Amino acid sequence: MYNGRNSRKIISITAFILLLSMVLLGCTNATNGSAPKSDEDNMLKIAWPRDVGEMNPHIYNPSQLFAQSMVYEPLVSYQEGGELKPHLAESWEISEDGKVYTFHLRQDVKFSDGTSFTAEIVKKNFDTILKNVEIHSWLGFISKVGRTDVIDENTFKLTLTEPYYPTIQELAVVRPVRFLGEAGFPEDGDTSKGVVEPIGTGPWVLEEYKADEYAIFKRNENYWGELPKEEKIQVKVIPDAETRVLAFEKGELDLIYGEGVISLDAFKQLESTGDYETSISEPVATRQLVINSTKEQLSDERVRQALHYGFNKEALVEGITSGYEEKADYILPTNLPYTKGNDAKVIDYDVEKAKSLLDEAGWTLPKGKTVREKDGQTLEVELMYDSAESIQKTMAETLQAEWGAIGVKLNIVGVELTEQIQRFKDNKFDINFFSNYGAPYDPHTFLNIVLSKGFGFNEAISAYPNKDELMKQIAEVPKTTDEEKRQQLYSSILTSIQDQGAIIPISYVKKTAIYQKDVTNFTFPANRDEHPFTGISIEQ
Amino acid sequence: MGTYIFKRLISIIPVFLLATFLTTGMIHLSPVDPAEAYLAAAHIQPTDEILEQKRHEFGLDQPFLIQYVNSIMKICQLDFGISYVSNKPVLDEVTLRLPATFQLALGSIVIAVLVSIPLGFLAGVKKNSVIDHFSRILSFLGASIPSFWLGYLFIFFFSVKLDLFPVEGIGTWQHLVLPSVTLALPLIAIYTRLLRASVLENLQQPYVLFARTRGINEKTIMAKHVLRIAISPMITGLGMNLGKLLTGTIIVEAVFSWPGFGRYFIEAIFNRDIPVIQCYVLIAASLFILSNLLVDLIQMYIDPRISRKEGQQQ
């Protein structure tokens, strides 16, 4: 009774609901939630994995470097090939003893609120930073600043307590040495707890911001340099890489760029459609293997060299990164300052050589076994990788197979990034992945962590017979005022570190960008942390 | 009744104490120092001075018990501390993001209830019919497809290919559809089967036969008697899932870039932002307790026999 009569009714209700849904869905097609076209004209839409954070030039997490660099500017800018060019400072002089830096500031610079950029505000910013010297002490020159002086309205003097040549290079970093306008300072002047308003001299001004959703930057009409072509840039916060790709495919984004922001597979797939433009940057860092020479099996240079000879680097990089990274011959990319003179021996794949080196070191392969032994001990080592990074994981697996073939048993262990850093620092590793800091931090920052205890490197190279000499040289570099001597020192240090095999270069890491066909003039900045929006435009 | 509610509310206290203890303890067991994690996330080279300063700032240089007692004292004053990452009060950060999560959870509950009640009921009443098979397939899919995968599929088909909904973000009802449905499908799978089983069981009960012999209209029997009683296990299920639902938004929020609490929590875990993790655990724990309490109260209202039982126990 119930069944028969009602089934027709149910069918008709279902049909009605379906019809209604179709109508509703049809409506949504027209207004799918995005802003009307007129609002989007002249606005470049990009995605970023995290919220841009507070636009404060003097703090770190959670502020995103690229966004800070859109609003705030440095005295000196880092350009292609490591060239340091005038930016907010028109020119500078360095005293002979390398301690006094006098900067002549540009006179036509205004903050986004119309106030002038003067030596007074430069000093105020520096003094604020120096109030929290501990937190900024990682940046070498900060802890060496003795005093800051205003000479006249457009001249600012920085006096160091000891000579430190990378000062100019470090002034090009994104934080904390960029400049906030007077009205941005809180009443107590301490910006470490926040700023009143993000007022900078940069080409962009933060116009609208919704935490975890998006930030819209508009062109700074007061900008002293060439005005950006685009009026606005919207940064959408999309934490998931796959969603970023889907949003891009749908046309909700104009550009995706950065390091590892989308998987290389996705990049390759999008590129293969031919519907989009792609771009790959110059090397920004070197992916390295750090071999802990304090571990007994790895203390012999011949074993470390054998590991270097024992894997096909070219095939590994080509296979895993589809050629988007480049096989690396040196531990630092050669487009960084002072890295060109690295004479380290380039090591090519040579299995026989690897085997003979191991034999020479006393690690022989007993009959019927697959792992080499010496004095009853097996040649077994562990490689630690960041479990969230698919490239490291795949490389680890490949190395396991490659080294297995020369009789080295490689155990691979995936850990969370924070744990990887911690274990590296605590010297609790056999082999670890690492990549250097890139521009504008290197090469001096890389050498600095090799010099300092407690970062993993200093300990990792403990078995080097010339370690003390190396450390002395590394300590000497930043104090050297003679350019030629500096280059000599860098060449000798980098060559020696690499030749003894505790740091093996694998590949040069690059940034990728993919953009819609109407986006033109995209170029990667030379500074790894800077924004790439200068000159970019969307063809109408 | 009042005493019962009061007793249940009081039981939150030991759960709070235990949750705080566990979170503080787990952080101590983790091999990663939160100060190091903070610096790594900020791309700062960790020198000894900064580490020391950060540890002191976070209160991590104090013994475990003091840290534990301090957190308890602060939580009692509704002070969840300052986020290590953003430097802002955790409570402000959380209250800013909770509404979005609630919106998503509510959206999916509404969808789940609207779909599973008629579907489960009809599947039970018309056993082995087309609708029963359909509900079985839907439940099978809902229970077996992981949320994140389902999310990608929805985005791919309904957003990229058919251009019906936006891929990500929040603001309009269109933004809410895909994430809510993604979150609702596993719930629909459970509730539909629960209701179906319950309806089938109730149809065998003497009261149905009795009602029929009394000549009561079949529709009335179904709607006023069977459904009303059969729905009870489903409400229990719903209540038990309420807390789970709020914590379950984590993945869906990440996939759909939904600016909610779950996504914020994931970042907090990666950054070892202890105050945020602690606050999340406490909120999740109290939501579980409160939702269970709410379910019990609704059960009592629907089925007065339960309330009488409670009365007898007291």
mmCIF file of C-alpha atoms in Angstrom, chain B residues 194-195 198-199 202 225-239 295-296 298-300 302-303 305-306:
data_model
loop_
_atom_site.group_PDB
_atom_site.id
_atom_site.type_symbol
_atom_site.label_atom_id
_atom_site.label_comp_id
_atom_site.label_asym_id
_atom_site.label_seq_id
_atom_site.Cartn_x
_atom_site.Cartn_y
_atom_site.Cartn_z
ATOM 1 C CA LEU B 194 22.737 3.476 11.193
ATOM 2 C CA LEU B 195 19.252 4.743 10.440
ATOM 3 C CA SER B 198 17.467 0.997 13.200
ATOM 4 C CA VAL B 199 14.392 1.345 10.982
ATOM 5 C CA ASN B 202 11.882 -1.108 14.654
ATOM 6 C CA HIS B 225 6.454 6.178 15.495
ATOM 7 C CA VAL B 226 9.165 4.374 13.572
ATOM 8 C CA LEU B 227 11.223 7.367 12.506
ATOM 9 C CA ARG B 228 11.002 9.036 15.885
ATOM 10 C CA ILE B 229 12.335 6.011 17.703
ATOM 11 C CA ALA B 230 14.673 4.786 14.994
ATOM 12 C CA ILE B 231 16.429 8.104 14.802
ATOM 13 C CA SER B 232 17.730 7.824 18.355
ATOM 14 C CA PRO B 233 20.931 5.811 17.567
ATOM 15 C CA MET B 234 21.638 8.221 14.753
ATOM 16 C CA ILE B 235 21.563 11.176 17.153
ATOM 17 C CA THR B 236 24.005 9.365 19.395
ATOM 18 C CA GLY B 237 26.229 8.830 16.389
ATOM 19 C CA LEU B 238 25.886 12.455 15.398
ATOM 20 C CA GLY B 239 26.869 13.653 18.842
ATOM 21 C CA VAL B 295 23.341 14.342 22.694
ATOM 22 C CA ASP B 296 22.351 12.858 26.025
ATOM 23 C CA ILE B 298 18.413 15.441 23.215
ATOM 24 C CA GLN B 299 18.036 11.695 23.762
ATOM 25 C CA MET B 300 16.259 12.350 27.031
ATOM 26 C CA ILE B 302 13.117 12.310 22.482
ATOM 27 C CA ASP B 303 12.899 9.181 24.570
ATOM 28 C CA ARG B 305 12.529 6.445 29.226
ATOM 29 C CA ILE B 306 16.211 7.426 29.283
#
